[in-house]
Amino acid sequence: MNSFLYAFVVLFIALPWKAEGIMWYLEPNTQKCLKEELQQNVLVTGDYEVSPAPGQKVNCIVRDSKGHILYQKEDISKARFTFVTETYDIFEVCFASYVPPHQHGIRQEVSLVTKHGIEAKSYEALGEAAKLKPMEVELKRLEDLSESIVQDFSLMRKREEEMRDTNESTNSRVLYFSVFSMCCLLGLATWQVLYLRRFFKAKKLIE
């Protein structure tokens, strides 16, 4: 029972439904991008805020590894982006600062809080829209949590199968390469023996 509880806690921590917050200073006329690997059909929300700077502007863009733009907004101050991942991919959120050439720019403070999966869902709003009781809302949250755990187990099993296939393929290639190397060495040794035998016979050192 204790081992099962421990495994559940570890899985609970490792699940991709979490909130992450970060803050940094964006220098003038620079760009900062944050990348993250996300699975398929994952709801992602991000709340960001940029400190004001007269005459300067900061643009925000969210895109995948293929360059598809999922969210884009110019001259931002405070807003939120939301999207659902269609495939397993690496997604990036970029903030770019622009300062007019005649102006001396200052760095701006940027804060970003992202939420994934269940953490990104607003169950309070869902309960109000569907007129659900608090207990029903909690049951809905637990149902989604159970589905996330099942999906995570499936993903772990799939990754394990992929790693096992990779290991077996690597072992097979190493075996074939070892056999090929041995054949090459045996062939080279045989050729050296025959060559030296002919050489010594030519020099009449052996009969």
XYZ file of C-alpha atoms in Angstrom:
207
model
C 0.000 0.000 0.000
C 2.833 2.370 0.878
C 4.627 1.617 -2.393
C 1.434 2.268 -4.345
C 0.952 5.567 -2.527
C 4.549 6.528 -3.212
C 4.164 5.702 -6.922
C 0.966 7.737 -7.064
C 2.678 10.744 -5.452
C 5.602 10.502 -7.877
C 3.198 10.273 -10.810
C 1.176 13.168 -9.409
C 4.306 15.315 -9.421
C 5.367 14.191 -12.907
C 2.047 14.765 -14.622
C 1.994 17.502 -17.285
C -0.775 19.495 -15.584
C 1.089 22.074 -13.581
C 1.665 25.782 -13.221
C 4.987 27.452 -13.830
C 5.928 31.061 -13.169
C 9.015 32.954 -14.247
C 10.168 36.572 -14.218
C 13.098 38.184 -16.017
C 14.347 41.498 -17.378
C 14.093 42.017 -21.129
C 16.858 44.208 -22.501
C 16.036 46.811 -25.208
C 15.873 45.483 -28.779
C 16.325 41.875 -27.692
C 14.200 38.742 -27.774
C 13.683 36.104 -25.114
C 12.113 32.718 -25.932
C 11.012 29.942 -23.603
C 10.569 26.430 -24.984
C 8.736 23.431 -23.593
C 7.857 19.938 -24.734
C 4.128 19.198 -24.606
C 2.032 16.158 -25.390
C -0.994 16.004 -27.672
C -4.344 17.489 -26.613
C -2.979 19.509 -23.697
C -4.689 22.744 -22.715
C -2.158 25.533 -22.130
C -2.794 28.990 -20.708
C -0.337 31.768 -20.044
C -0.733 35.000 -18.126
C 1.941 37.582 -18.804
C 2.653 41.145 -17.743
C 5.245 43.630 -18.968
C 6.357 46.691 -17.037
C 5.625 49.961 -18.870
C 8.349 51.924 -20.662
C 7.478 55.123 -22.579
C 8.121 54.851 -26.296
C 8.991 51.153 -26.141
C 6.870 48.195 -27.081
C 7.039 44.464 -26.529
C 5.475 41.869 -28.799
C 4.473 38.338 -27.791
C 4.274 35.335 -30.079
C 3.592 31.636 -29.442
C 4.504 29.058 -32.090
C 5.429 25.419 -32.558
C 8.613 23.911 -33.948
C 7.233 24.103 -37.503
C 6.711 27.863 -37.239
C 2.916 27.770 -36.967
C 1.749 30.804 -34.978
C -0.689 29.898 -32.205
C -0.884 33.333 -30.615
C 0.467 36.766 -31.505
C -0.028 40.208 -30.014
C 1.873 43.460 -30.411
C 2.589 46.220 -27.922
C 1.543 44.131 -24.954
C 1.182 45.102 -21.321
C -0.930 42.447 -19.625
C -2.961 39.670 -21.216
C -3.504 35.920 -21.488
C -3.037 33.365 -24.247
C -4.753 30.007 -24.533
C -4.288 27.121 -26.947
C -4.630 23.345 -27.179
C -1.787 21.299 -28.570
C -2.742 19.257 -31.618
C 0.368 17.060 -31.705
C 3.369 16.211 -29.573
C 5.810 19.035 -30.230
C 8.113 21.674 -28.773
C 6.361 25.000 -28.291
C 7.982 28.350 -27.611
C 6.798 31.652 -26.192
C 8.809 34.654 -27.355
C 8.876 38.233 -26.104
C 10.605 40.782 -28.337
C 11.469 44.361 -27.369
C 11.471 47.210 -29.896
C 12.899 50.668 -29.229
C 12.944 53.592 -31.741
C 16.451 54.386 -33.067
C 16.449 57.895 -31.585
C 15.501 56.693 -28.099
C 17.650 55.259 -25.340
C 15.878 52.111 -24.223
C 15.545 50.676 -20.757
C 15.067 47.100 -19.721
C 11.562 45.924 -18.879
C 10.373 43.385 -16.365
C 8.427 40.479 -17.865
C 6.492 37.940 -15.810
C 4.890 34.807 -17.231
C 2.753 32.166 -15.530
C 1.846 29.122 -17.614
C -0.577 26.350 -16.715
C -0.996 22.966 -18.367
C -3.679 20.321 -18.399
C -6.116 20.237 -15.484
C -4.457 23.211 -13.805
C -5.327 25.326 -16.858
C -9.041 24.511 -16.690
C -11.422 26.797 -14.830
C -13.716 24.377 -13.050
C -15.472 27.204 -11.228
C -16.544 28.751 -14.533
C -17.476 25.312 -15.845
C -19.639 24.685 -12.799
C -21.376 28.021 -13.133
C -22.039 27.524 -16.840
C -23.423 24.013 -16.363
C -25.088 24.898 -13.045
C -23.250 22.136 -11.225
C -23.047 21.698 -7.497
C -19.631 22.004 -5.790
C -19.515 18.236 -5.317
C -20.258 17.668 -9.000
C -17.527 20.127 -9.970
C -15.064 18.276 -7.757
C -16.116 14.957 -9.266
C -15.571 16.400 -12.737
C -12.091 17.517 -11.708
C -11.319 14.072 -10.299
C -12.614 12.464 -13.487
C -10.271 14.608 -15.580
C -7.470 13.811 -13.162
C -8.089 10.082 -13.600
C -8.036 10.439 -17.376
C -4.747 12.334 -17.147
C -3.231 9.569 -15.036
C -4.373 6.900 -17.504
C -2.976 8.889 -20.423
C 0.290 9.392 -18.584
C 0.576 5.658 -17.909
C -0.079 4.982 -21.593
C 2.578 7.494 -22.556
C 5.078 5.937 -20.146
C 4.340 2.477 -21.556
C 4.760 3.763 -25.108
C 8.077 5.399 -24.257
C 9.234 2.209 -22.567
C 8.388 0.225 -25.705
C 10.235 2.744 -27.870
C 13.290 2.610 -25.614
C 13.209 -1.206 -25.619
C 12.972 -1.282 -29.410
C 15.857 1.190 -29.639
C 17.987 -0.906 -27.282
C 17.253 -4.102 -29.200
C 18.040 -2.400 -32.503
C 21.274 -0.984 -31.089
C 22.310 -4.382 -29.730
C 21.623 -6.000 -33.091
C 23.688 -3.392 -34.910
C 26.551 -3.768 -32.437
C 26.449 -7.553 -32.911
C 26.495 -7.259 -36.711
C 29.308 -4.717 -36.561
C 31.326 -7.004 -34.252
C 30.888 -9.961 -36.616
C 31.831 -7.777 -39.575
C 34.914 -6.506 -37.734
C 35.995 -10.054 -36.872
C 35.567 -11.132 -40.498
C 37.624 -8.149 -41.644
C 40.377 -8.943 -39.127
C 40.445 -12.620 -40.102
C 40.562 -11.668 -43.787
C 43.361 -9.188 -43.172
C 45.344 -11.718 -41.108
C 44.947 -14.361 -43.834
C 46.061 -11.902 -46.505
C 49.117 -10.920 -44.453
C 50.133 -14.551 -43.952
C 49.792 -15.334 -47.672
C 51.630 -12.154 -48.644
C 54.526 -12.835 -46.274
C 54.711 -16.449 -47.486
C 55.010 -15.319 -51.098
C 57.555 -12.656 -50.099
C 59.771 -15.102 -48.230
C 59.521 -17.606 -51.076
C 60.517 -14.893 -53.538
C 63.564 -14.111 -51.393
C 64.232 -17.831 -51.103
C 64.149 -17.637 -47.348
C 61.739 -20.535 -47.157
C 60.904 -23.382 -49.482
